[in-house]
Structures are given as C-alpha cells and as structure tokens.
C-alpha cells in the first residue's frame, strides 16, 4: 500500500500544556485507521491538524508527499464528519450534500446525479427535500457522511461520529461505515475512545495517551500483544500482574515460576504481565497452575464473569462454565496466554 | 478558527477609542481644574469638595428618594400584572406582552410630553374634575407628577423582567408543590415568589438606573426649578459650562449606581444561596 | 368556585387599568393632534391643520430628515460592525471574549447621560466640530454594543464546528461566513438592526450632548419646543408613534406569516 499521509514530530500546545508530544505516524492509502485513546489524549487535536483547523507548533504534515501545513482547509482533499455532524440547519438534505459541489460550481445535472448516488449509498434515497433538523440522529449521521464523501476526497476524517447514537444504532453504523469504506475505497481516519468500535472496524489502530502514541498495530496485535500496561488496561479487561522475567521463556509472579513464549527481555528483569480473562480456565484444584477461592460470579449473557481470590490478588475470569461461590478451584492457562510487556517509563 | 478570530481586531481599537477613552476623559476632567486645554491640566480634588455642599447633597438625596419610591411603586404594580400575564394562555401572553412592551419603544420625550396636557391645571384630569365641581388640583410641578412620569416610563421594564422569570419557571415545580400538599397561597409564597426574585432584582436595576439619572422627566413634569442629579449634570455641561464639576458629579453618580448594582447582585446571590441551602432541617 | 371567578374579574380589571394607563396618554396626544384649536383638552372639531403646519415648518422637516438619515446610516453601519465583531468574538479566545463583552457592557449599564458626556468630552478633545457627523458617530458607538449583544446568543446556539464544516467542504472563509453563518444568525442580525434603528431614531440624551446648536433631531426639537404646549408637537409625536408601531408590528407579525407559509408547503 502506498504511503498517503505522514506526520513528522508533531508538537501542539494549548495555553502551556503539551497536547501532542512529537507524533510520528504514517497512514496508507485505502486504510481504515482508528486513533484510539481516552478523552484528552490528543486524538481529536491530531485529526484537526490534518483537517487544517488547527496548526501545530512544531513538525510537519505530508499529504501525498507534499507538506500541507500552510494549505487552508478548503484546499485540502480531505473531508470531515464532525462530532455533532455540523449539518447546515437552514438547508434540506439535498442542499447539505450538494454544498461542496455547489462551491466548486459543478453543473446542476452532475450535482444532482452525484448527490442521488451518494444518498443511495448511505441509504437515504427519497429524503432529498427533508429539512435536516427533522431527522433522527442516525439519519443526520448518514447525511454528514454523504455530504463529505460526495466531494470524492482521498481521505475521510471521522471525529467520534457515533458518540451521539444509542447502542443498537451504533453497532449498525459500525458495520455500515466499514461497508461504505470498502465500497468507496478511500482512507478513513476514525477517532474514538470506544475500544470496541476500534476493534470492530479498523485495519490499523493507533492507541494514544497523554499526547503520545502507545502502540500501532492491527486489532489482533493490539488486543493480543499489548506493548505496555496502558494499552493492555485500555483495550479489554485484563489481569495486570507485576512479575520478573527470569530468563528466556521463564517468568515468575506470585512466587511461582511459569513457562512462557517470550524471549529477549534479559535476565531477572521486572516486567508487566497480562492474562486476559478469557484465556484463563477454571479446572479442578489439582490440575490448576494457581489455586484460589471463588469470590463472586456474575452471568453476563454469553459467559460468566468469575472472580477468584488467591493469596496474592484477585483474578477476573470469563468462562462459559459456572463455579460455586466459596469453592476452591484451580486456574489454568497456556504459556502463550502469558503476555509479557516492558515496564513503562513512568 | 483563527480567520474569524481576526474579525474582533478592528473592534478592539474602536472600543478603546470610543468606550474606554471617554470614560477616562470623565475621570480626567473630574480630577482637574477648570480650563479647556487638555494638555495643561492641573490635578485637584476641588470638584469633589464643591459637591459637599448642602444644596448638592439635597439634590442627591432627593434623586435617591424619587428613584427608590419609583422602584417600589413599579414592583408593587408590576408584580401582580406580570403574574396575571404569566398565567393566561400562551397566545394572550404574547399579545399582552406586546402591548406592555410597545410603549418602551416610543420616544421617551413624547411619552412624557403626553402627560403634560393630562396633568396641567387646565388639563384633562382637572377639566373632568371641574365637571363634577371638584378641584382644580395642582399636579404639575410636584413630586407626584415626577414620580408618575417615571413609573409610566419605566414600569414596562419591571413587568417584562418579572414576567420573564415567571414564564420560564418550570411548571413541574409548582405541580410538585401542590403534590406535596401546599395550597395555592403556600405554593406562591414558598415556591413561586422566591424563584421569581431574580426577575424582580433585575427589574429593580432596570428601573432604578434610569430613574436616578433621568433629566427629561423632572424637567417636563417637575418644571425648571425641579433639580435631580441628571438636571445638575445637564446644567453644568449645557448652561454653566463647568465641565470639570459636571464630570465629578457624573463620576459620583456612576459610583452610586455601581455600588447599588453590586449590592443588589450580592443580595441576589444571598437570596439564591438561602433558597438553595437555607431550609436545611 | 366563587373565589376563582372573583380572581378572573380582578385580573381583567387590573390588566385593563394598566393598559389604559399605558395607552390613554398616547391616545389623547394623538387625538388632539387632529384638534381644530390650540387647546389640548377641549375638542373643537377635526382638522389636519397641525400636520400642515408641521410640514410647512422648515426646522421640523429638517429635524425629521436628520433623524431618518442618521438612523438609517447607524443601522447599516452598526449592524455590519456588530455582526462581524460578534462572529469574531464567538471564535476568539476566552480572555479576548470576556474583555470585549465586559467593556461592551459599559455603555449598556451606564446611564445614558454618562455615555453622552464621555463622548462630548472626546469630541471636544479631538476638536471635532459638533454636528451631524458627531451625532452619527455617537449613535453608531452606542448602538453597536446592543447589536453585538443581540447577535451573540444566536452564534452561541450554532454547532461550534459549522464554519469548519463549510470550509472542510471547500468554502473559503468568506463563503463560509456568507453562505452558512450569516443565514443562520439572520434573525439575530435583524433584531439587532431593528434595535439599532429604534434606539437611534428615538435617542435624545446622547444626541443632545454631542450635537451642536445647528443640528437637531426630532427628540431635541421636541425638547426645545415642549416648554409651551404646541399641537404641532402632537402631530410630530403622532407620526413617530405610528412609525415605531408599524415597525414593531411588522417585526412581531412577520414570523407568524412565515410559519403559515411553511405550513402551506407541507
């Protein structure tokens, strides 16, 4: 895939606080990239710099090989779907979608044709004359997407576009967005704080925290091989354990030694360890690597969330088999389920 | 967006030149000696010293007295009117509020002038009284005429302000009060009235401020001899040509107004604080 | 429910009394402008002689002309300046926004007479000759803060990203302003313009202090003539009342017609 966008050492400060601390990031053509992180991590700021609505204090932004920091937003081949959609309330659906084409002074027939095609793509055929203020959140969302895509941008930026929708609609739109992206075949850069959204749609996830990139990778990479404690904690539920790597393939925690599949960390180095709740199995005491007492059990629809207490900590376990509260059980996991991460600098 | 932020820049200069500088000029004149050359001013407190004279103090107290009476009368008339309007159906509310506010837009001199032919010795009221062999009663050039003129001019502000606070009140609060067993009287005294107080207070500032500074109403209805602070300032600038003393009086008046606004705001806060936290059991 | 019936009667009486109080003086002023004698209390038959006298009076016609010209220019200039500034304020940093709003409040909160003498001192220090120019300038200065104050809430209600959205779609900043922001805040701009017009049209205190002996607007003329009773003033006042009432009715009724139109298309 061709390199389309490159951020080089982007620094941004607001009133003395560093919001972006030197971001380096490459985004490829036709990629669905998600900037994921808690609020205030700088993800929206980065998106706005790319859109041209903010300028960085340091660093460069390359678009198709050209530095675009000085290019005003209206000259960038980038369109945005805004957080609250920012539809023009004084225009109907058609005029909203046609806005960009009208500005470019395209002829009436072309505009009509393009707008109709786009409304069909987002499932809003026949809504042309509807005032946007009378539409539901989901429909407004679709208008916003159509309004951006009709300009045939090379990149579509989406700033937490599903935040205002209810859960069910959000799930529907996640699939639809992915489908639309595959149909139009352009780069989508999606900003969210919802890890599930990120895991569902993205080709690449960029996890950010406090103005820094924590990890870049595919959803499976990010989920299975978190690079540090923050990523592990932010993505999914985890048992985070401090331990020591004794040697290649040998790790110790809770005063016990375990076999693992990681190597190259050195000898006797303190590390962070992740055990995903669904990777732990509850087995009879004698078969377990660790033993503990079942403290609570909650039915979560598909699985049970069981908390097992050991002398060192509590483990959260997701399993389809229930276990009686108060009973002593064994915990089992495989060497490949132990994810070892370098300790974070702070 | 920076592009649009730049739109304020011209106004920053404008504002400094036409709002800030004139204020500073008043202060400068108030603290300098007579003489129209701005370059050669001499610093002095004399203008303020001059004000401490029984004649001027009396004018000042009279102004305060008239303004306070006007404000109280406006509350006493304005509150029931606003309350009635806020409780009729919505269409009638719009119509009545339009009728209340139209006079606000009519030239104040015209509105005040209209009263002269009503109040004068041979005016409408007295000719009516003459028909039933009463009178004539002297009304023009009295405190009554001046206060009447002020109430007439400023009452719409009070009604509008109280009405706004009553109309935007959450109906659910009133229903909740009934639901909790309060009768109409109790609901009014314990829920509606306390919640409408911010409206009353903003009405007070809207009435008191012009009442204390107007010079048209006393001039028209009080006659040439009737002096309030506004007339005093007008005289200094237009007739006597004592700009420095006039500026000092304006400054004193502005201080009084700021102080009274500060006090009403404080009162507002105290009342709100009490309404929110006062009735703790 | 005798009590509630009494209350309704009381309400009707009070409202009627207050409306009589508000409108009777204005009505009598208008009625006697058509009186066939100098008297403002006893009716001597219908006549339009005071209106003819008014239109023949050069000083009065001059005052009307001054008032209208100054009001129109004030409306246009302060609406444009105020609207653009309000848009700027809404996109400025907090400090600048609060600074402007606070300074702007000065002429609104201060008694008119203080603003008036401030401007009078300013013009005399700059040695600008008092006249129509100073009157116009003063009117623009005191109306603009009101325009800003009227337009700002409309901007506050806009989606904060709306201008960005327009530019994102290829509109230049000017196009974003003209095609998106201005149409959306139009109701606020119109009421701001109206406020500026009526304030300038009716102003006395500030005009009185900043204009010289030569130039008079209607208010100043009424002030100087009102020392003796004169039905021409009634005629002039009647015209003022009618103009302001018509303007107010148009403004208040226009939205109703618009709503009907909308309903018609549905």
Tab-separated table of N, CA, C and O in Angstrom, chain C residues 79-189:
chain	number	residue	atom	x	y	z
C	79	UNK	N	-24.918	47.512	12.405
C	79	UNK	CA	-25.282	46.116	12.199
C	79	UNK	C	-24.125	45.346	11.582
C	79	UNK	O	-23.796	44.241	12.021
C	80	UNK	N	-23.482	45.945	10.582
C	80	UNK	CA	-22.358	45.252	9.948
C	80	UNK	C	-21.207	45.091	10.945
C	80	UNK	O	-20.706	43.981	11.174
C	81	UNK	N	-20.833	46.190	11.589
C	81	UNK	CA	-19.708	46.137	12.536
C	81	UNK	C	-20.047	45.167	13.679
C	81	UNK	O	-19.244	44.299	14.048
C	82	UNK	N	-21.252	45.308	14.235
C	82	UNK	CA	-21.635	44.486	15.380
C	82	UNK	C	-21.696	43.006	15.036
C	82	UNK	O	-21.233	42.166	15.807
C	83	UNK	N	-22.245	42.682	13.867
C	83	UNK	CA	-22.369	41.277	13.484
C	83	UNK	C	-20.995	40.653	13.265
C	83	UNK	O	-20.702	39.569	13.790
C	84	UNK	N	-20.135	41.347	12.508
C	84	UNK	CA	-18.802	40.798	12.257
C	84	UNK	C	-18.035	40.640	13.565
C	84	UNK	O	-17.373	39.628	13.800
C	85	UNK	N	-18.170	41.649	14.446
C	85	UNK	CA	-17.455	41.556	15.718
C	85	UNK	C	-17.993	40.378	16.545
C	85	UNK	O	-17.219	39.637	17.135
C	86	UNK	N	-19.308	40.224	16.543
C	86	UNK	CA	-19.887	39.119	17.316
C	86	UNK	C	-19.371	37.785	16.800
C	86	UNK	O	-19.019	36.897	17.583
C	87	UNK	N	-19.282	37.638	15.474
C	87	UNK	CA	-18.746	36.392	14.912
C	87	UNK	C	-17.305	36.211	15.364
C	87	UNK	O	-16.905	35.126	15.793
C	88	UNK	N	-16.538	37.294	15.304
C	88	UNK	CA	-15.155	37.241	15.779
C	88	UNK	C	-15.078	36.837	17.239
C	88	UNK	O	-14.277	35.988	17.615
C	89	UNK	N	-15.949	37.441	18.063
C	89	UNK	CA	-15.936	37.132	19.497
C	89	UNK	C	-16.198	35.648	19.721
C	89	UNK	O	-15.529	34.987	20.514
C	90	UNK	N	-17.163	35.107	18.975
C	90	UNK	CA	-17.539	33.707	19.209
C	90	UNK	C	-16.406	32.758	18.855
C	90	UNK	O	-16.394	31.618	19.284
C	91	UNK	N	-15.445	33.244	18.046
C	91	UNK	CA	-14.344	32.350	17.676
C	91	UNK	C	-13.034	32.771	18.342
C	91	UNK	O	-11.971	32.327	17.937
C	92	UNK	N	-13.128	33.664	19.340
C	92	UNK	CA	-11.904	34.145	19.966
C	92	UNK	C	-11.594	33.380	21.238
C	92	UNK	O	-12.444	32.682	21.773
C	93	UNK	N	-10.402	33.608	21.712
C	93	UNK	CA	-10.036	33.007	22.986
C	93	UNK	C	-10.852	33.633	24.097
C	93	UNK	O	-11.311	34.769	24.002
C	94	UNK	N	-10.988	32.894	25.156
C	94	UNK	CA	-11.820	33.287	26.282
C	94	UNK	C	-11.480	34.676	26.824
C	94	UNK	O	-12.369	35.479	27.093
C	95	UNK	N	-10.182	34.958	26.940
C	95	UNK	CA	-9.770	36.237	27.534
C	95	UNK	C	-10.270	37.397	26.690
C	95	UNK	O	-10.853	38.347	27.208
C	96	UNK	N	-10.055	37.310	25.381
C	96	UNK	CA	-10.479	38.387	24.485
C	96	UNK	C	-11.991	38.516	24.510
C	96	UNK	O	-12.543	39.614	24.580
C	97	UNK	N	-12.659	37.353	24.510
C	97	UNK	CA	-14.117	37.355	24.512
C	97	UNK	C	-14.639	38.084	25.745
C	97	UNK	O	-15.482	38.968	25.657
C	98	UNK	N	-14.106	37.743	26.905
C	98	UNK	CA	-14.611	38.360	28.134
C	98	UNK	C	-14.253	39.835	28.214
C	98	UNK	O	-15.043	40.641	28.695
C	99	UNK	N	-13.052	40.163	27.722
C	99	UNK	CA	-12.649	41.563	27.722
C	99	UNK	C	-13.645	42.391	26.919
C	99	UNK	O	-14.176	43.397	27.396
C	100	UNK	N	-13.924	41.939	25.695
C	100	UNK	CA	-14.815	42.731	24.834
C	100	UNK	C	-16.211	42.798	25.439
C	100	UNK	O	-16.827	43.867	25.501
C	101	UNK	N	-16.713	41.666	25.918
C	101	UNK	CA	-18.077	41.675	26.446
C	101	UNK	C	-18.187	42.602	27.652
C	101	UNK	O	-19.156	43.356	27.786
C	102	UNK	N	-17.160	42.587	28.499
C	102	UNK	CA	-17.215	43.449	29.683
C	102	UNK	C	-17.144	44.929	29.333
C	102	UNK	O	-17.912	45.730	29.859
C	103	UNK	N	-16.218	45.283	28.442
C	103	UNK	CA	-16.107	46.703	28.051
C	103	UNK	C	-17.379	47.130	27.330
C	103	UNK	O	-17.902	48.224	27.530
C	104	UNK	N	-17.902	46.219	26.509
C	104	UNK	CA	-19.130	46.469	25.774
C	104	UNK	C	-20.303	46.784	26.696
C	104	UNK	O	-21.209	47.518	26.336
C	105	UNK	N	-20.285	46.170	27.869
C	105	UNK	CA	-21.386	46.369	28.812
C	105	UNK	C	-21.404	47.767	29.409
C	105	UNK	O	-22.423	48.204	29.913
C	106	UNK	N	-20.271	48.457	29.343
C	106	UNK	CA	-20.206	49.794	29.939
C	106	UNK	C	-21.309	50.725	29.436
C	106	UNK	O	-22.092	51.223	30.226
C	107	UNK	N	-21.365	50.955	28.120
C	107	UNK	CA	-22.414	51.886	27.658
C	107	UNK	C	-23.823	51.347	27.883
C	107	UNK	O	-24.774	52.121	27.921
C	108	UNK	N	-23.957	50.024	28.036
C	108	UNK	CA	-25.290	49.465	28.252
C	108	UNK	C	-25.720	49.657	29.705
C	108	UNK	O	-26.865	49.996	29.992
C	109	UNK	N	-24.772	49.453	30.622
C	109	UNK	CA	-25.102	49.545	32.049
C	109	UNK	C	-25.028	50.976	32.581
C	109	UNK	O	-25.728	51.329	33.518
C	110	UNK	N	-24.153	51.779	31.974
C	110	UNK	CA	-24.017	53.157	32.441
C	110	UNK	C	-25.257	53.964	32.082
C	110	UNK	O	-25.882	53.712	31.066
C	111	UNK	N	-25.598	54.955	32.907
C	111	UNK	CA	-26.682	55.848	32.495
C	111	UNK	C	-26.295	56.533	31.191
C	111	UNK	O	-25.121	56.851	30.976
C	112	UNK	N	-27.307	56.766	30.349
C	112	UNK	CA	-27.056	57.398	29.056
C	112	UNK	C	-26.299	58.709	29.206
C	112	UNK	O	-25.442	59.039	28.402
C	113	UNK	N	-26.615	59.445	30.251
C	113	UNK	CA	-26.028	60.777	30.390
C	113	UNK	C	-24.517	60.680	30.574
C	113	UNK	O	-23.766	61.543	30.092
C	114	UNK	N	-24.052	59.591	31.203
C	114	UNK	CA	-22.612	59.420	31.396
C	114	UNK	C	-21.943	59.120	30.048
C	114	UNK	O	-20.918	59.721	29.705
C	115	UNK	N	-22.539	58.195	29.284
C	115	UNK	CA	-22.017	57.929	27.943
C	115	UNK	C	-21.994	59.223	27.132
C	115	UNK	O	-21.026	59.528	26.436
C	116	UNK	N	-23.073	59.996	27.265
C	116	UNK	CA	-23.200	61.226	26.484
C	116	UNK	C	-22.085	62.217	26.799
C	116	UNK	O	-21.426	62.724	25.885
C	117	UNK	N	-21.831	62.453	28.093
C	117	UNK	CA	-20.803	63.456	28.391
C	117	UNK	C	-19.416	62.915	28.059
C	117	UNK	O	-18.538	63.671	27.646
C	118	UNK	N	-19.232	61.585	28.179
C	118	UNK	CA	-17.953	60.981	27.777
C	118	UNK	C	-17.665	61.285	26.321
C	118	UNK	O	-16.565	61.717	25.960
C	119	UNK	N	-18.678	61.057	25.471
C	119	UNK	CA	-18.477	61.299	24.045
C	119	UNK	C	-18.307	62.788	23.757
C	119	UNK	O	-17.504	63.185	22.914
C	120	UNK	N	-19.056	63.600	24.500
C	120	UNK	CA	-18.940	65.043	24.316
C	120	UNK	C	-17.502	65.494	24.620
C	120	UNK	O	-16.889	66.256	23.860
C	121	UNK	N	-16.947	64.983	25.724
C	121	UNK	CA	-15.571	65.329	26.085
C	121	UNK	C	-14.599	64.814	25.029
C	121	UNK	O	-13.639	65.499	24.669
C	122	UNK	N	-14.866	63.597	24.510
C	122	UNK	CA	-13.981	63.026	23.495
C	122	UNK	C	-13.958	63.905	22.245
C	122	UNK	O	-12.895	64.283	21.755
C	123	UNK	N	-15.152	64.240	21.751
C	123	UNK	CA	-15.212	65.028	20.526
C	123	UNK	C	-14.581	66.403	20.716
C	123	UNK	O	-13.909	66.912	19.827
C	124	UNK	N	-14.785	66.979	21.910
C	124	UNK	CA	-14.215	68.304	22.098
C	124	UNK	C	-12.699	68.219	22.249
C	124	UNK	O	-11.976	69.094	21.798
C	125	UNK	N	-12.188	67.138	22.878
C	125	UNK	CA	-10.730	66.994	22.992
C	125	UNK	C	-10.105	66.808	21.629
C	125	UNK	O	-9.005	67.279	21.363
C	126	UNK	N	-10.791	66.081	20.749
C	126	UNK	CA	-10.260	65.860	19.409
C	126	UNK	C	-10.556	67.049	18.506
C	126	UNK	O	-10.166	67.054	17.340
C	127	UNK	N	-11.282	68.011	19.048
C	127	UNK	CA	-11.663	69.215	18.320
C	127	UNK	C	-12.417	68.899	17.039
C	127	UNK	O	-12.205	69.516	15.999
C	128	UNK	N	-13.295	67.884	17.145
C	128	UNK	CA	-14.199	67.604	16.029
C	128	UNK	C	-15.387	68.535	16.209
C	128	UNK	O	-15.973	68.597	17.290
C	129	UNK	N	-15.756	69.219	15.161
C	129	UNK	CA	-16.849	70.164	15.287
C	129	UNK	C	-18.160	69.424	15.491
C	129	UNK	O	-18.448	68.439	14.808
C	130	UNK	N	-18.933	69.885	16.468
C	130	UNK	CA	-20.209	69.236	16.752
C	130	UNK	C	-21.174	69.432	15.593
C	130	UNK	O	-21.280	70.521	15.050
C	131	UNK	N	-21.880	68.371	15.254
C	131	UNK	CA	-22.827	68.484	14.158
C	131	UNK	C	-23.374	67.117	13.826
C	131	UNK	O	-23.391	66.219	14.681
C	132	UNK	N	-23.792	66.942	12.586
C	132	UNK	CA	-24.404	65.691	12.200
C	132	UNK	C	-23.409	64.533	12.260
C	132	UNK	O	-23.766	63.415	12.599
C	133	UNK	N	-22.126	64.828	11.934
C	133	UNK	CA	-21.118	63.765	11.943
C	133	UNK	C	-20.940	63.226	13.360
C	133	UNK	O	-20.927	62.013	13.587
C	134	UNK	N	-20.823	64.131	14.327
C	134	UNK	CA	-20.635	63.659	15.704
C	134	UNK	C	-21.887	62.914	16.171
C	134	UNK	O	-21.787	61.924	16.893
C	135	UNK	N	-23.065	63.384	15.752
C	135	UNK	CA	-24.283	62.697	16.146
C	135	UNK	C	-24.288	61.280	15.594
C	135	UNK	O	-24.530	60.304	16.313
C	136	UNK	N	-23.958	61.167	14.314
C	136	UNK	CA	-23.936	59.849	13.667
C	136	UNK	C	-22.923	58.934	14.349
C	136	UNK	O	-23.235	57.789	14.699
C	137	UNK	N	-21.733	59.475	14.571
C	137	UNK	CA	-20.675	58.686	15.186
C	137	UNK	C	-21.128	58.198	16.568
C	137	UNK	O	-20.982	57.021	16.919
C	138	UNK	N	-21.716	59.108	17.333
C	138	UNK	CA	-22.161	58.751	18.681
C	138	UNK	C	-23.243	57.671	18.626
C	138	UNK	O	-23.231	56.725	19.406
C	139	UNK	N	-24.162	57.793	17.678
C	139	UNK	CA	-25.224	56.786	17.564
C	139	UNK	C	-24.653	55.415	17.219
C	139	UNK	O	-25.079	54.407	17.763
C	140	UNK	N	-23.677	55.413	16.301
C	140	UNK	CA	-23.058	54.134	15.946
C	140	UNK	C	-22.358	53.552	17.177
C	140	UNK	O	-22.462	52.359	17.462
C	141	UNK	N	-21.681	54.414	17.926
C	141	UNK	CA	-20.934	53.942	19.091
C	141	UNK	C	-21.868	53.326	20.132
C	141	UNK	O	-21.576	52.273	20.684
C	142	UNK	N	-23.017	53.950	20.388
C	142	UNK	CA	-23.852	53.353	21.434
C	142	UNK	C	-24.764	52.240	20.933
C	142	UNK	O	-25.245	51.430	21.723
C	143	UNK	N	-25.004	52.151	19.615
C	143	UNK	CA	-25.856	51.048	19.127
C	143	UNK	C	-25.090	49.748	18.942
C	143	UNK	O	-25.655	48.669	19.125
C	144	UNK	N	-23.809	49.860	18.524
C	144	UNK	CA	-23.071	48.642	18.206
C	144	UNK	C	-23.030	47.630	19.361
C	144	UNK	O	-23.257	46.446	19.131
C	145	UNK	N	-22.774	48.072	20.604
C	145	UNK	CA	-22.790	47.085	21.694
C	145	UNK	C	-24.118	46.316	21.781
C	145	UNK	O	-24.115	45.125	22.071
C	146	UNK	N	-25.223	46.991	21.506
C	146	UNK	CA	-26.515	46.300	21.554
C	146	UNK	C	-26.637	45.276	20.430
C	146	UNK	O	-27.185	44.197	20.622
C	147	UNK	N	-26.124	45.631	19.246
C	147	UNK	CA	-26.157	44.671	18.138
C	147	UNK	C	-25.342	43.434	18.518
C	147	UNK	O	-25.799	42.301	18.362
C	148	UNK	N	-24.146	43.669	19.046
C	148	UNK	CA	-23.299	42.542	19.453
C	148	UNK	C	-24.041	41.668	20.457
C	148	UNK	O	-24.098	40.448	20.335
C	149	UNK	N	-24.649	42.327	21.431
C	149	UNK	CA	-25.356	41.605	22.488
C	149	UNK	C	-26.532	40.792	21.940
C	149	UNK	O	-26.887	39.748	22.477
C	150	UNK	N	-27.149	41.271	20.864
C	150	UNK	CA	-28.291	40.569	20.284
C	150	UNK	C	-27.852	39.405	19.404
C	150	UNK	O	-28.507	38.376	19.347
C	151	UNK	N	-26.719	39.580	18.716
C	151	UNK	CA	-26.283	38.554	17.766
C	151	UNK	C	-25.570	37.400	18.474
C	151	UNK	O	-25.704	36.238	18.089
C	152	UNK	N	-24.841	37.725	19.539
C	152	UNK	CA	-24.023	36.700	20.205
C	152	UNK	C	-24.783	35.435	20.609
C	152	UNK	O	-24.295	34.333	20.361
C	153	UNK	N	-25.961	35.547	21.245
C	153	UNK	CA	-26.655	34.315	21.636
C	153	UNK	C	-26.981	33.420	20.452
C	153	UNK	O	-26.937	32.199	20.575
C	154	UNK	N	-27.278	34.011	19.299
C	154	UNK	CA	-27.572	33.196	18.110
C	154	UNK	C	-26.341	32.397	17.714
C	154	UNK	O	-26.436	31.254	17.305
C	155	UNK	N	-25.168	33.031	17.829
C	155	UNK	CA	-23.926	32.340	17.484
C	155	UNK	C	-23.638	31.234	18.481
C	155	UNK	O	-23.116	30.191	18.141
C	156	UNK	N	-23.993	31.503	19.732
C	156	UNK	CA	-23.742	30.508	20.764
C	156	UNK	C	-24.559	29.242	20.513
C	156	UNK	O	-24.155	28.156	20.862
C	157	UNK	N	-25.735	29.416	19.886
C	157	UNK	CA	-26.577	28.256	19.627
C	157	UNK	C	-26.130	27.440	18.428
C	157	UNK	O	-26.646	26.357	18.199
C	158	UNK	N	-25.182	27.971	17.646
C	158	UNK	CA	-24.736	27.223	16.470
C	158	UNK	C	-23.845	26.068	16.883
C	158	UNK	O	-23.179	26.113	17.903
C	159	UNK	N	-23.841	25.026	16.053
C	159	UNK	CA	-22.875	23.957	16.220
C	159	UNK	C	-21.487	24.583	16.094
C	159	UNK	O	-21.206	25.283	15.121
C	160	UNK	N	-20.600	24.370	17.086
C	160	UNK	CA	-19.295	25.050	17.037
C	160	UNK	C	-18.477	24.674	15.806
C	160	UNK	O	-17.560	25.398	15.423
C	161	UNK	N	-18.790	23.545	15.171
C	161	UNK	CA	-17.998	23.116	14.016
C	161	UNK	C	-18.560	23.594	12.686
C	161	UNK	O	-18.041	23.243	11.634
C	162	UNK	N	-19.643	24.405	12.728
C	162	UNK	CA	-20.373	24.647	11.480
C	162	UNK	C	-19.530	25.395	10.443
C	162	UNK	O	-19.571	25.063	9.257
C	163	UNK	N	-18.737	26.370	10.884
C	163	UNK	CA	-17.903	27.102	9.930
C	163	UNK	C	-16.805	26.191	9.388
C	163	UNK	O	-16.498	26.204	8.194
C	164	UNK	N	-16.241	25.381	10.285
C	164	UNK	CA	-15.228	24.423	9.865
C	164	UNK	C	-15.809	23.462	8.835
C	164	UNK	O	-15.156	23.128	7.852
C	165	UNK	N	-17.052	23.028	9.060
C	165	UNK	CA	-17.677	22.086	8.136
C	165	UNK	C	-17.762	22.702	6.744
C	165	UNK	O	-17.463	22.050	5.747
C	166	UNK	N	-18.149	23.980	6.672
C	166	UNK	CA	-18.262	24.631	5.371
C	166	UNK	C	-16.903	24.695	4.686
C	166	UNK	O	-16.775	24.402	3.494
C	167	UNK	N	-15.863	25.050	5.464
C	167	UNK	CA	-14.540	25.158	4.853
C	167	UNK	C	-13.995	23.790	4.493
C	167	UNK	O	-13.290	23.628	3.508
C	168	UNK	N	-14.343	22.804	5.300
C	168	UNK	CA	-13.941	21.430	5.015
C	168	UNK	C	-14.486	20.997	3.657
C	168	UNK	O	-13.872	20.235	2.933
C	169	UNK	N	-15.676	21.518	3.323
C	169	UNK	CA	-16.313	21.155	2.059
C	169	UNK	C	-15.874	22.070	0.926
C	169	UNK	O	-16.467	22.077	-0.142
C	170	UNK	N	-14.860	22.894	1.182
C	170	UNK	CA	-14.291	23.682	0.090
C	170	UNK	C	-14.658	25.145	0.089
C	170	UNK	O	-14.233	25.880	-0.795
C	171	UNK	N	-15.473	25.598	1.048
C	171	UNK	CA	-15.835	27.013	1.082
C	171	UNK	C	-14.678	27.831	1.635
C	171	UNK	O	-14.020	27.411	2.583
C	172	UNK	N	-14.436	29.002	1.033
C	172	UNK	CA	-13.439	29.906	1.602
C	172	UNK	C	-14.026	30.508	2.868
C	172	UNK	O	-15.243	30.432	3.079
C	173	UNK	N	-13.197	31.109	3.739
C	173	UNK	CA	-13.756	31.720	4.956
C	173	UNK	C	-14.888	32.680	4.628
C	173	UNK	O	-15.911	32.708	5.324
C	174	UNK	N	-14.748	33.465	3.563
C	174	UNK	CA	-15.798	34.417	3.215
C	174	UNK	C	-17.083	33.686	2.822
C	174	UNK	O	-18.173	34.046	3.254
C	175	UNK	N	-16.934	32.619	2.021
C	175	UNK	CA	-18.118	31.845	1.633
C	175	UNK	C	-18.770	31.189	2.853
C	175	UNK	O	-19.996	31.136	2.953
C	176	UNK	N	-17.956	30.690	3.769
C	176	UNK	CA	-18.493	30.065	4.972
C	176	UNK	C	-19.321	31.073	5.755
C	176	UNK	O	-20.402	30.775	6.272
C	177	UNK	N	-18.801	32.300	5.806
C	177	UNK	CA	-19.488	33.367	6.532
C	177	UNK	C	-20.814	33.697	5.856
C	177	UNK	O	-21.866	33.781	6.485
C	178	UNK	N	-20.737	33.870	4.545
C	178	UNK	CA	-21.863	34.405	3.793
C	178	UNK	C	-22.942	33.361	3.541
C	178	UNK	O	-24.126	33.664	3.556
C	179	UNK	N	-22.511	32.104	3.273
C	179	UNK	CA	-23.496	31.089	2.902
C	179	UNK	C	-24.010	30.302	4.098
C	179	UNK	O	-25.063	29.678	4.021
C	180	UNK	N	-23.237	30.253	5.163
C	180	UNK	CA	-23.658	29.413	6.284
C	180	UNK	C	-23.933	30.234	7.547
C	180	UNK	O	-25.042	30.232	8.073
C	181	UNK	N	-22.926	30.972	8.019
C	181	UNK	CA	-23.102	31.614	9.327
C	181	UNK	C	-24.132	32.728	9.278
C	181	UNK	O	-25.075	32.750	10.079
C	182	UNK	N	-23.995	33.643	8.333
C	182	UNK	CA	-24.921	34.779	8.289
C	182	UNK	C	-26.385	34.334	8.132
C	182	UNK	O	-27.245	34.795	8.879
C	183	UNK	N	-26.696	33.420	7.187
C	183	UNK	CA	-28.099	32.989	7.108
C	183	UNK	C	-28.608	32.401	8.420
C	183	UNK	O	-29.764	32.601	8.782
C	184	UNK	N	-27.739	31.705	9.133
C	184	UNK	CA	-28.193	31.044	10.359
C	184	UNK	C	-28.440	32.026	11.499
C	184	UNK	O	-29.264	31.780	12.371
C	185	UNK	N	-27.688	33.144	11.509
C	185	UNK	CA	-27.879	34.094	12.611
C	185	UNK	C	-28.763	35.261	12.178
C	185	UNK	O	-28.919	36.229	12.910
C	186	UNK	N	-29.336	35.156	10.970
C	186	UNK	CA	-30.132	36.259	10.411
C	186	UNK	C	-31.181	36.811	11.384
C	186	UNK	O	-31.292	38.032	11.518
C	187	UNK	N	-31.961	35.967	12.054
C	187	UNK	CA	-32.963	36.532	12.972
C	187	UNK	C	-32.323	37.472	14.001
C	187	UNK	O	-32.852	38.551	14.273
C	188	UNK	N	-31.167	37.065	14.526
C	188	UNK	CA	-30.474	37.906	15.494
C	188	UNK	C	-29.986	39.196	14.859
C	188	UNK	O	-30.068	40.267	15.460
C	189	UNK	N	-29.485	39.090	13.629
C	189	UNK	CA	-28.981	40.279	12.937
C	189	UNK	C	-30.131	41.254	12.704
C	189	UNK	O	-29.989	42.467	12.917
